[in-house]
Short mmCIF file of N, CA and C in Angstrom, two decimals:
data_model
loop_
_atom_site.label_atom_id
_atom_site.label_comp_id
_atom_site.label_asym_id
_atom_site.label_seq_id
_atom_site.Cartn_x
_atom_site.Cartn_y
_atom_site.Cartn_z
N UNK G 1 134.33 80.68 141.75
CA UNK G 1 134.57 82.01 141.18
C UNK G 1 135.86 82.58 141.75
N UNK G 2 136.63 83.22 140.91
CA UNK G 2 137.88 83.82 141.34
C UNK G 2 137.60 85.08 142.16
N UNK G 3 138.47 85.31 143.12
CA UNK G 3 138.34 86.52 143.94
C UNK G 3 138.71 87.71 143.06
N UNK G 4 137.88 88.78 143.04
CA UNK G 4 138.17 89.93 142.18
C UNK G 4 139.44 90.66 142.62
N UNK G 5 140.04 91.38 141.70
CA UNK G 5 141.20 92.18 142.07
C UNK G 5 140.76 93.18 143.14
N UNK G 6 141.67 93.62 143.99
CA UNK G 6 141.29 94.44 145.16
C UNK G 6 140.44 95.66 144.83
N UNK G 7 140.79 96.42 143.82
CA UNK G 7 140.02 97.63 143.50
C UNK G 7 138.59 97.29 143.13
N UNK G 8 138.41 96.21 142.40
CA UNK G 8 137.05 95.81 142.01
C UNK G 8 136.26 95.34 143.23
N UNK G 9 136.91 94.61 144.11
CA UNK G 9 136.24 94.15 145.33
C UNK G 9 135.80 95.31 146.21
N UNK G 10 136.64 96.31 146.30
CA UNK G 10 136.31 97.51 147.09
C UNK G 10 135.12 98.22 146.47
N UNK G 11 135.14 98.38 145.16
CA UNK G 11 134.03 99.05 144.46
C UNK G 11 132.72 98.30 144.66
N UNK G 12 132.77 96.98 144.52
CA UNK G 12 131.56 96.17 144.71
C UNK G 12 131.03 96.31 146.12
N UNK G 13 131.92 96.24 147.08
CA UNK G 13 131.51 96.36 148.47
C UNK G 13 130.88 97.70 148.78
N UNK G 14 131.47 98.76 148.29
CA UNK G 14 130.95 100.09 148.57
C UNK G 14 129.63 100.35 147.84
N UNK G 15 129.42 99.73 146.69
CA UNK G 15 128.14 99.90 146.00
C UNK G 15 127.01 99.26 146.80
N UNK G 16 127.30 98.15 147.45
CA UNK G 16 126.26 97.42 148.17
C UNK G 16 126.14 97.86 149.63
N UNK G 17 127.22 98.31 150.23
CA UNK G 17 127.21 98.83 151.60
C UNK G 17 127.49 100.33 151.48
N UNK G 18 126.50 101.06 151.06
CA UNK G 18 126.67 102.45 150.63
C UNK G 18 127.26 103.38 151.69
N UNK G 19 127.03 103.11 152.96
CA UNK G 19 127.54 104.00 154.00
C UNK G 19 128.97 103.74 154.38
N UNK G 20 129.54 102.63 153.94
CA UNK G 20 130.89 102.25 154.37
C UNK G 20 131.94 103.16 153.75
N UNK G 21 132.95 103.47 154.56
CA UNK G 21 134.04 104.30 154.06
C UNK G 21 134.94 103.50 153.13
N UNK G 22 135.66 104.23 152.30
CA UNK G 22 136.58 103.55 151.39
C UNK G 22 137.69 102.86 152.18
N UNK G 23 138.13 103.50 153.26
CA UNK G 23 139.18 102.90 154.10
C UNK G 23 138.74 101.55 154.63
N UNK G 24 137.53 101.49 155.18
CA UNK G 24 137.02 100.24 155.71
C UNK G 24 136.84 99.20 154.61
N UNK G 25 136.36 99.61 153.46
CA UNK G 25 136.17 98.69 152.33
C UNK G 25 137.50 98.09 151.89
N UNK G 26 138.54 98.91 151.84
CA UNK G 26 139.87 98.43 151.46
C UNK G 26 140.38 97.44 152.50
N UNK G 27 140.19 97.76 153.78
CA UNK G 27 140.67 96.88 154.84
C UNK G 27 139.93 95.54 154.82
N UNK G 28 138.64 95.56 154.59
CA UNK G 28 137.86 94.31 154.53
C UNK G 28 138.30 93.50 153.31
N UNK G 29 138.46 94.14 152.17
CA UNK G 29 138.90 93.41 150.97
C UNK G 29 140.26 92.78 151.19
N UNK G 30 141.16 93.49 151.85
CA UNK G 30 142.49 92.96 152.13
C UNK G 30 142.41 91.78 153.11
N UNK G 31 141.62 91.92 154.16
CA UNK G 31 141.48 90.84 155.14
C UNK G 31 140.88 89.58 154.51
N UNK G 32 139.86 89.76 153.70
CA UNK G 32 139.23 88.60 153.05
C UNK G 32 140.20 87.96 152.06
N UNK G 33 140.96 88.76 151.35
CA UNK G 33 141.95 88.22 150.44
C UNK G 33 142.97 87.37 151.19
N UNK G 34 143.43 87.87 152.35
CA UNK G 34 144.38 87.10 153.15
C UNK G 34 143.74 85.81 153.67
N UNK G 35 142.47 85.88 154.08
CA UNK G 35 141.77 84.67 154.54
C UNK G 35 141.69 83.64 153.43
N UNK G 36 141.43 84.10 152.21
CA UNK G 36 141.29 83.18 151.08
C UNK G 36 142.60 82.48 150.75
N UNK G 37 143.72 83.10 151.08
CA UNK G 37 145.03 82.50 150.83
C UNK G 37 145.44 81.53 151.94
N UNK G 38 144.73 81.56 153.07
CA UNK G 38 145.09 80.68 154.18
C UNK G 38 144.46 79.31 153.99
N UNK G 39 144.83 78.40 154.83
CA UNK G 39 144.37 77.02 154.73
C UNK G 39 143.10 76.85 155.57
N UNK G 40 141.98 77.35 155.07
CA UNK G 40 140.70 77.17 155.77
C UNK G 40 139.76 76.35 154.89
N UNK G 41 138.84 75.70 155.55
CA UNK G 41 137.96 74.77 154.84
C UNK G 41 137.06 75.49 153.83
N UNK G 42 136.43 76.58 154.23
CA UNK G 42 135.51 77.31 153.36
C UNK G 42 135.92 78.78 153.33
N UNK G 43 136.72 79.16 152.35
CA UNK G 43 137.14 80.56 152.29
C UNK G 43 135.95 81.48 152.00
N UNK G 44 135.97 82.68 152.57
CA UNK G 44 134.88 83.63 152.32
C UNK G 44 134.89 84.09 150.87
N UNK G 45 133.71 84.37 150.36
CA UNK G 45 133.57 84.86 149.00
C UNK G 45 133.18 86.32 148.99
N UNK G 46 132.81 86.79 147.84
CA UNK G 46 132.44 88.19 147.67
C UNK G 46 131.22 88.53 148.53
N UNK G 47 130.22 87.66 148.56
CA UNK G 47 129.00 87.92 149.33
C UNK G 47 129.32 88.07 150.82
N UNK G 48 130.20 87.21 151.33
CA UNK G 48 130.57 87.31 152.75
C UNK G 48 131.34 88.60 153.03
N UNK G 49 132.19 89.00 152.11
CA UNK G 49 132.93 90.25 152.28
C UNK G 49 131.98 91.44 152.32
N UNK G 50 131.00 91.44 151.44
CA UNK G 50 130.02 92.53 151.41
C UNK G 50 129.18 92.53 152.68
N UNK G 51 128.75 91.35 153.11
CA UNK G 51 127.97 91.26 154.36
C UNK G 51 128.78 91.76 155.55
N UNK G 52 130.05 91.39 155.61
CA UNK G 52 130.91 91.81 156.71
C UNK G 52 131.08 93.33 156.68
N UNK G 53 131.32 93.89 155.49
CA UNK G 53 131.46 95.33 155.35
C UNK G 53 130.19 96.05 155.80
N UNK G 54 129.04 95.55 155.38
CA UNK G 54 127.77 96.17 155.75
C UNK G 54 127.54 96.08 157.26
N UNK G 55 127.87 94.94 157.86
CA UNK G 55 127.70 94.77 159.31
C UNK G 55 128.62 95.71 160.09
N UNK G 56 129.87 95.81 159.64
CA UNK G 56 130.80 96.71 160.31
C UNK G 56 130.31 98.16 160.21
N UNK G 57 129.82 98.54 159.04
CA UNK G 57 129.30 99.88 158.86
C UNK G 57 128.10 100.13 159.77
N UNK G 58 127.22 99.15 159.87
CA UNK G 58 126.04 99.26 160.74
C UNK G 58 126.45 99.45 162.20
N UNK G 59 127.54 98.80 162.59
CA UNK G 59 128.05 98.92 163.96
C UNK G 59 128.81 100.23 164.20
N UNK G 60 128.98 101.01 163.15
CA UNK G 60 129.69 102.28 163.27
C UNK G 60 131.20 102.15 163.20
N UNK G 61 131.68 101.02 162.73
CA UNK G 61 133.12 100.81 162.61
C UNK G 61 133.64 101.58 161.40
N UNK G 62 134.72 102.33 161.60
CA UNK G 62 135.31 103.08 160.50
C UNK G 62 136.68 102.54 160.11
N UNK G 63 137.31 101.79 161.03
CA UNK G 63 138.62 101.21 160.80
C UNK G 63 138.62 99.79 161.31
N UNK G 64 139.14 98.89 160.53
CA UNK G 64 139.21 97.48 160.92
C UNK G 64 140.44 97.28 161.80
N UNK G 65 140.22 97.32 163.11
CA UNK G 65 141.30 97.11 164.06
C UNK G 65 140.94 95.90 164.93
N UNK G 66 141.84 95.44 165.79
CA UNK G 66 141.55 94.25 166.60
C UNK G 66 140.25 94.36 167.41
N UNK G 67 139.97 95.54 167.95
CA UNK G 67 138.73 95.71 168.71
C UNK G 67 137.49 95.52 167.83
N UNK G 68 137.53 96.08 166.65
CA UNK G 68 136.40 95.94 165.72
C UNK G 68 136.22 94.48 165.31
N UNK G 69 137.32 93.79 165.09
CA UNK G 69 137.24 92.39 164.70
C UNK G 69 136.60 91.56 165.80
N UNK G 70 136.94 91.85 167.05
CA UNK G 70 136.35 91.12 168.18
C UNK G 70 134.85 91.37 168.29
N UNK G 71 134.41 92.60 168.01
CA UNK G 71 132.99 92.90 168.09
C UNK G 71 132.25 92.13 167.03
#
């Protein structure tokens, strides 16, 4: 399946991770898009992006910064 355009990915993520901020959803969508363009064996899909967004929201992360990524 093709990766959705950024705005659609953000909308999908926020519908499923209802507490997540739009800022965080945009940052996650951008990060996953960059990962998908890199040379990795199994690029993350929409489900992984949504799971990551929901997990970050559960942890109280509001901005995807290096500290949040390490957590």
